[in-house]
Amino acid sequence: MAPIRVGIVGLSASPGGSGWAKETHLPYLQASPAYEITGILNSTLESSQEAVRAFKLTDTAKPFPDIETMAADPDIDLITVCVEVKSHAHFVKVALEHSKHVYCEWPLAKDLKETEELAALAKSKGIQGYVGLESRLSPVSVKLRELLSESIIGKVLSTDVTGTLGTPPKIWSEKALFYLDVNSGQSPLHTRFGHFLDAFCFIVGELDEFTSLLATHEKEVKVYDVAVPLLAQAATNPDATSRMVQRTSPDEILIHGKLTSGALTSLHIRSGSTDADGNNLRWLITGTEGVIEVTQKAGQFL
Amino acid sequence: MAPIRVGIVGLSASPGGSGWAKETHLPYLQASPAYEITGILNSTLESSQEAVRAFKLTDTAKPFPDIETMAADPDIDLITVCVEVKSHAHFVKVALEHSKHVYCEWPLAKDLKETEELAALAKSKGIQGYVGLESRLSPVSVKLRELLSESIIGKVLSTDVTGTLGTPPKIWSEKALFYLDVNSGQSPLHTRFGHFLDAFCFIVGELDEFTSLLATHEKEVKVYDVAVPLLAQAATNPDATSRMVQRTSPDEILIHGKLTSGALTSLHIRSGSTDADGNNLRWLITGTEGVIEVTQKAGQFL
């Protein structure tokens, strides 16, 4: 079978970029015989050309100036979208309108309305659309699902997740303001917690009913006009300019609910420190015959 | 100052009794020079007389035939009530009507309406009424409150309690049916969790708003007409008679809420096993400057 020809939206080669596509999409696409990278689209044509050169894609990949041109190109089968969430809907919509398959980073769009419109469009076109929810593929997730499918702890009675998003930052970057904005679709609620919740439901089943409670403890954040890695340096520079920004995204998340299985569940993603053992995630699954406990010292949940 | 003269309601000397007053009220009242036991009231006059003899109270304590006679006696200053919760209101009310001070085991009554009526009566009489909420006096509670009052972890951002009530029993005793009945005021929700919740609020402050979710996983319980300590024996005796009783009291309790301080809190008292470390209670208090964690391997919470 001929390889799937992939156009990548958002593959920054510059040090100020997020680095996400470079570190996750690119190595796999380059290593797998199932894919061939045939296009790159960054915010400018120059930046697209720079990425083609920097990542040595010159034999195969065209730099594109805009999504319309990339989506119309007959040498593109699949478009992957790896940019700020606020722009997801724009790129995905054009790709779908040109009947290209799509792989878009989670979350697909900034709110439910946009998401439902894109899903309906993909369906009407008969297109395969994928959203990048990778936590369910982690070894921990796969093993947990396997253990529960074997009823290793009997019938599941309850599950309990506690974890921390870390201490809310008092300083932040203009380049990542979406983090502070609950309406961006890219706050920690949507991204870090969203990924975890997908894996959670994949493992123990969907929530049948729930209530939630959110809090924003650190409401005012000092924002510097530098990239995230340069924040600490800016904060000690008396000449660095900054402004105060109101944070609206939550830094603490509570969900109480009942799973379709009848098991009760509590998810409490707090602010502040790890627990006294240094865990930033602790997940207890209690059954009639035993208990499974997952703890994690650092890094992304699952 | 002359000792306070105490009448005890519910001091069983028989092996089938709960033993609570014998193990908690009696030793303190006998040891303290501040109290003198001047009356005993059990379910029958014979049982009252038996307790007076068995606990060697003959020099001071009168056996009483009923609460009206005890409450009217001029040699009684304070009446302690240590019987099934469904009878609390009856005894407390008569005591208050005779202007006796009262110490009643928690919960004061079986529901809010009865409780408010008793509180109003005590107030109208100018009587000191005490409810036995001893968890707030445990060394752990006292130390936690002291640490938080010293802001040892900065401002408290969140608290998280997980614990287990143990595996819901599949067999139970006719002598303690109140445990299975959510309307008895004496289910694990009211007693074990109630005591914990009092200590919790004493330490971190009151809940400002909350939602709750309850479950009853083990809905049918086989009930034998024997006392609790004899249950295991009855279950292996083919001649023992039993019946099935519908359990209405919850065996799992979730509360999500916000404290008056603004800290978010989750309380999840589950069914089933301890956690993987063998803890039946785990309480995390996270602050801006650190974390306090309380774990407990067995026994009553706090």
XYZ file of C-alpha atoms in Angstrom:
604
model
C 0.000 0.000 0.000
C 1.287 3.437 -0.856
C 2.186 5.543 2.162
C -0.354 8.059 3.438
C 0.754 11.508 2.304
C 0.693 13.901 5.246
C 0.536 17.674 5.397
C 1.599 19.081 8.776
C 0.072 22.316 10.034
C 2.322 23.811 12.696
C 5.857 22.386 12.661
C 7.924 25.112 14.142
C 11.674 24.979 13.735
C 12.268 28.203 15.664
C 13.366 28.097 19.318
C 10.345 30.220 20.319
C 7.854 27.644 19.010
C 6.064 25.118 21.159
C 8.149 22.220 19.913
C 5.196 19.858 20.256
C 4.940 18.707 16.604
C 8.725 18.503 16.355
C 8.924 16.203 19.355
C 5.840 14.054 18.845
C 4.432 14.085 15.277
C 7.653 14.406 13.294
C 9.753 11.490 14.642
C 6.927 8.996 14.160
C 5.938 10.213 10.697
C 9.569 10.152 9.589
C 10.236 6.688 10.997
C 7.089 4.916 9.786
C 6.936 3.499 6.228
C 3.174 4.037 6.387
C 3.549 7.813 6.078
C 5.247 10.305 3.812
C 5.432 14.003 4.708
C 4.379 15.916 1.598
C 3.555 19.337 2.980
C 4.338 21.870 5.713
C 2.237 24.872 6.653
C 3.442 27.354 9.253
C 2.243 30.874 10.022
C 4.232 32.305 7.086
C 5.621 30.799 3.878
C 9.128 31.695 5.091
C 8.586 29.766 8.295
C 7.247 26.783 6.291
C 10.353 26.873 4.083
C 12.589 27.147 7.148
C 10.984 24.011 8.653
C 11.408 22.044 5.405
C 15.129 22.928 5.446
C 15.692 22.524 9.189
C 14.099 19.077 9.358
C 15.664 17.952 6.013
C 12.298 17.340 4.334
C 13.430 18.829 0.987
C 12.995 15.664 -1.109
C 9.343 15.207 -0.325
C 7.649 18.089 1.423
C 6.258 21.254 -0.143
C 6.133 24.432 1.929
C 2.630 25.919 1.641
C 1.588 29.562 2.058
C -1.954 28.870 3.390
C -4.380 26.090 4.330
C -6.553 26.544 1.213
C -3.601 25.728 -1.069
C -2.477 22.787 1.059
C -6.001 21.334 1.310
C -6.506 21.639 -2.452
C -3.232 19.869 -3.277
C -3.759 16.380 -4.791
C -0.524 15.116 -3.157
C -1.994 15.453 0.371
C -4.179 12.656 1.849
C -4.173 13.561 5.543
C -3.680 16.870 7.317
C -2.426 16.976 10.897
C -3.168 20.097 12.914
C -0.827 21.030 15.728
C -1.285 24.717 16.492
C -3.015 26.799 19.169
C -6.501 25.471 19.899
C -8.195 28.721 18.893
C -7.062 28.050 15.276
C -7.950 24.336 15.147
C -11.453 24.864 13.754
C -10.206 27.082 10.924
C -7.628 24.585 9.622
C -9.717 21.469 10.214
C -12.735 22.965 8.463
C -10.820 23.824 5.289
C -9.191 20.385 5.242
C -12.550 18.658 5.600
C -14.161 20.845 2.935
C -11.482 19.518 0.553
C -12.253 15.957 1.717
C -8.866 15.473 3.352
C -8.621 13.139 6.321
C -7.675 14.948 9.509
C -5.674 14.235 12.654
C -6.070 17.142 15.064
C -4.506 17.570 18.484
C -6.951 17.523 21.417
C -9.103 19.476 21.956
C -10.606 19.558 18.466
C -12.035 23.044 18.977
C -12.400 25.728 21.606
C -15.960 24.915 22.605
C -18.727 22.359 22.136
C -20.489 24.263 19.336
C -17.389 24.449 17.112
C -16.603 20.806 17.886
C -20.055 19.592 16.916
C -19.946 21.573 13.642
C -16.633 19.961 12.668
C -17.835 16.478 13.611
C -20.983 16.958 11.502
C -18.913 18.192 8.545
C -16.547 15.189 8.743
C -19.520 12.851 8.869
C -21.239 14.473 5.901
C -18.024 14.105 3.861
C -17.416 10.492 4.939
C -14.018 11.539 6.250
C -11.917 9.786 8.927
C -11.278 12.370 11.603
C -8.944 11.630 14.509
C -8.422 13.642 17.660
C -5.103 13.187 19.440
C -6.095 11.646 22.774
C -2.952 9.721 23.451
C -3.278 9.092 27.208
C -5.513 6.078 26.603
C -2.617 4.477 24.726
C -0.109 4.776 27.556
C 1.103 1.457 28.995
C -0.579 2.277 32.325
C -3.945 2.893 30.647
C -3.745 -0.241 28.538
C -2.818 -2.396 31.539
C -5.544 -0.932 33.767
C -8.204 -1.551 31.141
C -6.991 -5.110 30.714
C -7.022 -5.796 34.478
C -10.547 -4.436 34.872
C -11.827 -6.360 31.852
C -10.590 -9.506 33.650
C -12.540 -8.448 36.797
C -9.340 -8.833 38.775
C -10.812 -6.822 41.693
C -14.357 -8.129 41.243
C -17.110 -5.615 40.649
C -15.816 -2.044 40.793
C -17.517 -0.159 43.658
C -15.754 3.191 43.483
C -12.893 5.142 42.004
C -11.043 8.089 43.450
C -8.563 10.343 41.694
C -6.532 13.013 43.456
C -3.810 14.946 41.756
C -2.206 18.318 41.452
C -1.764 20.712 38.557
C 1.095 22.223 40.539
C 1.201 25.591 42.211
C -0.622 28.188 40.102
C 1.985 30.412 38.418
C 2.310 33.998 39.650
C 4.143 34.980 36.440
C 3.356 33.915 32.897
C 4.125 34.500 29.221
C 2.270 36.598 26.622
C 3.004 33.744 24.196
C 0.786 31.331 26.103
C -2.072 33.523 27.335
C -4.512 30.755 26.384
C -3.422 29.013 29.573
C -5.050 31.776 31.653
C -8.260 32.026 29.598
C -11.103 29.601 30.339
C -12.643 30.373 26.927
C -9.506 29.487 24.936
C -10.195 25.748 24.960
C -6.534 25.363 25.899
C -6.498 25.927 29.632
C -5.264 23.174 31.992
C -8.928 22.165 32.432
C -9.221 21.467 28.706
C -5.779 20.054 28.009
C -4.138 18.295 30.951
C -7.375 17.364 32.682
C -9.164 16.683 29.380
C -6.550 14.147 28.343
C -6.730 12.452 31.727
C -10.546 12.332 31.704
C -10.517 10.620 28.314
C -8.160 7.921 29.572
C -10.145 7.616 32.803
C -13.426 6.965 30.945
C -11.660 4.622 28.512
C -10.547 2.555 31.516
C -13.489 2.586 33.951
C -16.342 3.634 31.651
C -18.327 6.788 31.064
C -19.825 9.075 33.691
C -23.574 8.547 33.883
C -24.251 11.638 35.989
C -21.983 14.156 37.677
C -21.619 17.524 39.349
C -18.544 19.708 39.137
C -16.964 22.580 40.993
C -14.112 24.765 39.736
C -11.932 27.331 41.463
C -9.366 29.889 40.435
C -7.089 30.502 43.407
C -4.494 32.680 41.643
C -6.713 35.295 39.989
C -4.077 37.854 38.938
C -0.986 36.843 37.001
C 1.990 39.019 36.024
C 2.576 38.495 32.306
C 5.904 39.132 30.509
C 6.318 39.447 26.752
C 8.779 36.568 26.504
C 8.526 32.851 25.702
C 7.844 30.469 28.625
C 11.459 29.234 28.985
C 12.625 32.848 29.425
C 10.156 33.745 32.195
C 12.474 33.249 35.153
C 15.085 35.466 33.512
C 12.522 38.199 32.751
C 11.271 38.167 36.324
C 14.734 39.095 37.635
C 15.323 41.765 34.988
C 14.280 45.209 36.319
C 13.921 46.500 32.735
C 11.508 43.771 31.589
C 8.019 45.077 30.919
C 5.024 43.249 32.280
C 1.313 43.693 32.865
C -1.255 42.133 35.186
C -3.737 39.751 33.538
C -6.916 38.343 35.095
C -6.829 34.571 35.115
C -10.234 33.025 34.339
C -9.138 29.428 33.774
C -9.576 27.196 36.834
C -6.592 25.911 38.771
C -8.686 23.418 40.732
C -11.270 20.949 39.455
C -13.724 18.738 41.333
C -16.020 16.165 39.740
C -18.317 13.850 41.664
C -20.327 11.341 39.749
C -21.665 7.899 39.088
C -20.309 5.717 36.305
C -22.634 3.777 34.030
C -21.498 0.689 35.992
C -22.989 2.214 39.170
C -19.589 2.852 40.755
C -19.236 6.221 42.436
C -16.283 8.359 41.447
C -14.515 11.441 42.695
C -11.954 13.376 40.698
C -10.149 16.137 42.571
C -7.394 17.862 40.669
C -6.110 20.386 43.152
C -3.703 23.292 43.184
C -0.530 23.246 45.147
C 1.941 20.663 46.281
C 2.227 16.968 45.557
C 1.127 14.717 48.415
C 3.510 13.928 51.256
C 4.903 10.934 49.324
C 5.701 13.188 46.353
C 2.880 11.877 44.167
C 1.199 14.274 41.781
C -1.432 11.678 40.863
C -3.103 9.029 42.964
C -5.894 6.881 41.575
C -7.666 4.302 43.674
C -10.071 1.770 42.143
C -11.910 -0.269 44.767
C -13.752 -3.473 43.962
C -15.599 -6.167 45.819
C -12.476 -8.366 45.751
C -9.599 -5.939 46.033
C -8.101 -2.615 45.109
C -5.890 -1.155 42.396
C -3.862 1.946 43.152
C -1.910 4.005 40.640
C 0.520 6.651 41.836
C 2.778 8.872 39.782
C 5.653 11.021 40.964
C 5.888 13.539 38.135
C 5.111 14.309 34.538
C 1.895 14.225 32.560
C -0.977 12.212 34.071
C -0.872 8.625 32.759
C -17.319 23.179 94.384
C -19.680 20.286 94.981
C -19.464 17.565 92.333
C -21.996 17.559 89.505
C -24.551 14.844 90.226
C -25.038 12.706 87.155
C -27.868 10.412 86.117
C -26.879 7.936 83.407
C -29.474 6.749 80.901
C -28.292 3.507 79.294
C -25.523 1.798 81.287
C -25.895 -1.810 80.359
C -24.164 -4.421 82.473
C -25.418 -7.328 80.356
C -23.156 -8.958 77.758
C -25.736 -8.297 75.017
C -25.587 -4.509 75.557
C -23.590 -2.109 73.437
C -20.978 -1.545 76.109
C -20.492 2.046 75.005
C -21.428 3.802 78.266
C -19.548 1.206 80.296
C -16.375 1.779 78.298
C -16.493 5.551 77.795
C -18.808 7.396 80.212
C -18.391 5.282 83.325
C -14.580 5.230 83.784
C -14.299 9.014 83.444
C -17.259 9.800 85.690
C -15.950 7.412 88.353
C -12.404 8.755 88.198
C -13.142 12.482 88.182
C -13.771 14.330 91.474
C -15.935 16.764 89.492
C -18.734 14.193 89.089
C -20.798 11.913 91.272
C -23.068 9.251 89.766
C -26.411 9.575 91.550
C -28.754 7.712 89.213
C -29.026 4.886 86.687
C -31.868 4.347 84.241
C -31.953 1.277 81.998
C -34.825 -0.211 80.021
C -36.248 -1.883 83.133
C -35.903 -1.214 86.871
C -34.326 -4.662 87.253
C -31.685 -3.812 84.672
C -31.017 -0.488 86.434
C -30.583 -2.308 89.753
C -28.308 -4.863 88.086
C -26.053 -2.076 86.726
C -25.853 -0.402 90.155
C -24.698 -3.705 91.665
C -22.421 -4.763 88.795
C -20.541 -1.454 88.687
C -20.472 -1.132 92.508
C -22.378 2.162 92.536
C -24.437 1.183 95.593
C -23.243 3.960 97.895
C -24.327 6.797 95.660
C -26.539 5.819 92.722
C -30.280 5.243 92.738
C -31.774 2.861 90.217
C -34.704 4.607 88.481
C -37.768 3.012 86.847
C -38.357 5.743 84.210
C -37.023 9.060 82.902
C -39.820 11.131 84.465
C -38.832 9.985 87.962
C -35.122 10.491 87.307
C -35.613 13.947 85.781
C -37.797 15.040 88.706
C -35.262 13.917 91.339
C -33.593 16.845 93.149
C -30.335 14.843 93.526
C -29.701 14.883 89.758
C -28.005 17.911 88.096
C -27.018 16.437 84.711
C -28.456 13.563 82.689
C -26.292 11.726 80.145
C -28.091 9.836 77.398
C -26.369 6.845 75.841
C -29.013 4.702 74.143
C -30.199 4.057 70.567
C -30.578 7.292 68.636
C -34.298 6.784 68.011
C -34.867 7.205 71.801
C -32.567 10.206 72.326
C -35.276 12.800 71.784
C -37.623 11.202 74.305
C -35.103 11.133 77.158
C -33.501 14.497 76.384
C -36.863 16.226 76.168
C -38.030 15.027 79.586
C -34.681 15.961 81.117
C -34.847 19.471 79.652
C -38.465 19.942 80.723
C -37.277 19.351 84.298
C -34.454 21.849 83.722
C -31.699 19.253 84.009
C -28.494 19.825 82.093
C -27.959 17.216 79.381
C -25.035 15.428 77.754
C -26.310 13.310 74.859
C -24.338 11.086 72.546
C -24.154 12.214 68.899
C -26.412 12.459 66.998
C -28.767 14.374 69.295
C -31.842 13.136 67.440
C -32.852 11.115 64.390
C -33.501 14.061 62.092
C -33.144 17.819 61.799
C -36.681 18.629 62.973
C -36.339 16.713 66.271
C -32.875 18.203 66.759
C -34.062 21.779 66.283
C -36.969 21.251 68.700
C -34.606 19.995 71.417
C -32.155 22.843 70.821
C -34.984 25.391 71.086
C -36.245 23.794 74.302
C -32.762 23.856 75.874
C -32.375 27.509 74.920
C -35.786 28.483 76.314
C -34.869 26.811 79.625
C -31.396 28.357 79.771
C -29.930 24.854 79.999
C -26.418 23.761 79.047
C -26.827 21.011 76.466
C -23.837 19.034 75.224
C -23.665 16.629 72.312
C -20.928 14.011 72.401
C -18.735 14.896 69.435
C -15.463 13.583 70.729
C -13.469 13.332 67.482
C -12.582 17.029 67.665
C -10.839 16.310 70.973
C -8.567 13.578 69.615
C -4.841 14.407 69.678
C -4.767 14.387 65.867
C -7.623 16.895 65.638
C -6.153 19.196 68.249
C -2.720 19.146 66.576
C -4.124 19.756 63.075
C -6.148 22.720 64.247
C -3.085 24.140 66.009
C -0.886 23.723 62.892
C -3.435 25.401 60.637
C -3.989 28.257 63.083
C -0.224 28.884 62.843
C -0.521 28.950 58.998
C 2.223 26.356 58.848
C 1.329 25.520 55.206
C 0.385 29.081 54.256
C -3.103 29.712 52.959
C -5.093 26.476 52.624
C -6.015 25.918 48.951
C -7.746 22.557 49.130
C -8.488 19.533 51.253
C -9.142 15.987 50.173
C -10.418 13.122 52.303
C -10.629 9.542 51.111
C -11.506 6.682 53.378
C -13.412 3.473 53.606
C -16.297 2.325 55.751
C -15.143 -1.217 55.004
C -16.846 -3.775 52.830
C -20.633 -3.543 53.249
C -21.778 -6.470 55.404
C -23.759 -9.227 53.716
C -25.032 -10.453 57.096
C -26.197 -8.362 60.028
C -27.911 -8.440 63.425
C -31.579 -7.773 64.314
C -30.175 -5.969 67.407
C -28.612 -3.247 65.266
C -31.072 -2.778 62.405
C -30.638 0.990 62.734
C -27.340 0.521 60.875
C -29.255 -0.476 57.724
C -31.932 2.230 57.963
C -31.155 5.690 56.573
C -34.014 7.169 58.617
C -32.753 5.851 61.958
C -30.282 8.664 62.478
C -27.790 5.961 63.460
C -26.500 4.694 60.116
C -22.776 4.949 59.262
C -23.614 8.210 57.443
C -24.923 9.722 60.675
C -22.512 8.189 63.159
C -19.073 7.362 61.764
C -19.157 9.975 59.007
C -21.023 12.478 61.199
C -18.327 12.355 63.855
C -15.622 12.760 61.237
C -17.383 15.685 59.545
C -17.634 17.521 62.868
C -13.895 17.139 63.471
C -13.159 18.073 59.846
C -15.109 21.355 60.114
C -13.608 22.063 63.548
C -10.156 21.834 61.937
C -10.506 23.448 58.490
C -13.730 25.447 58.922
C -17.314 25.099 57.808
C -18.548 24.193 54.344
C -19.881 27.273 52.588
C -21.567 25.357 49.758
C -21.597 21.712 48.761
C -23.181 18.949 46.726
C -23.414 15.344 47.810
C -23.955 11.937 46.281
C -24.767 8.752 48.173
C -24.846 5.101 47.116
C -25.967 1.837 48.608
C -23.984 -0.926 46.925
C -25.152 -3.811 49.142
C -28.921 -3.384 48.984
C -30.028 -6.704 50.529
C -28.648 -7.916 53.846
C -29.283 -11.253 55.560
C -30.269 -10.514 59.150
C -29.932 -12.960 62.073
C -31.684 -12.597 65.418
C -28.432 -12.577 67.414
C -26.149 -9.878 68.821
C -23.378 -8.541 66.545
C -20.531 -10.537 68.179
C -22.454 -13.777 67.530
C -23.064 -13.155 63.806
C -20.238 -15.266 62.431
C -21.378 -18.197 64.542
C -25.002 -17.828 63.402
C -23.973 -17.716 59.745
C -22.392 -21.187 60.011
C -25.301 -22.671 61.972
C -27.795 -24.338 59.599
C -30.571 -24.021 62.237
C -30.192 -20.255 62.715
C -33.178 -18.313 61.410
C -32.643 -15.285 59.235
C -34.521 -12.936 56.928
C -33.546 -10.596 54.103
C -33.725 -6.867 54.918
C -33.522 -4.002 52.416
C -30.643 -1.710 53.288
C -31.495 1.970 52.758
C -28.512 3.534 54.542
C -25.681 4.525 52.202
C -22.415 2.644 52.189
C -20.673 5.305 50.095
C -20.658 9.068 50.586
C -19.337 11.840 48.335
C -19.259 15.522 49.252
C -17.775 18.247 47.087
C -17.747 21.746 48.387
C -16.123 25.034 49.132
C -15.091 26.028 52.643
C -15.801 29.506 53.983
C -12.054 30.136 53.514
C -12.467 29.565 49.757
C -10.588 26.240 49.807
C -12.182 23.486 47.739
C -12.789 20.200 49.446
C -13.665 16.658 48.473
C -14.785 13.996 50.917
C -15.120 10.509 49.509
C -15.928 7.784 52.006
C -16.070 4.696 49.876
C -17.068 1.069 50.271
C -14.598 -1.750 50.050
C -10.962 -2.202 50.787
C -8.385 0.047 52.391
C -5.948 1.617 49.952
C -2.903 -0.319 48.759
C -0.888 0.935 51.740
C -3.524 -0.393 54.130
C -4.886 3.044 55.040
C -8.587 3.353 55.789
C -8.336 7.143 55.974
C -6.206 9.579 54.015
C -6.593 13.315 54.426
C -4.567 15.769 52.405
C -4.540 19.496 53.202
C -2.724 21.538 50.571
C -1.578 25.092 51.160
C 0.389 27.729 49.337
C 3.524 26.783 51.300
C 3.209 23.044 51.802
C 1.035 20.076 52.555
C -0.217 18.131 55.561
C -1.215 14.532 55.126
C -2.935 12.352 57.700
C -3.190 8.605 57.190
C -4.685 6.004 59.469
C -4.396 2.264 59.251
C -7.441 1.157 61.233
C -10.021 2.118 63.815
C -12.388 5.039 64.077
C -11.604 8.072 61.917
C -9.471 10.537 63.906
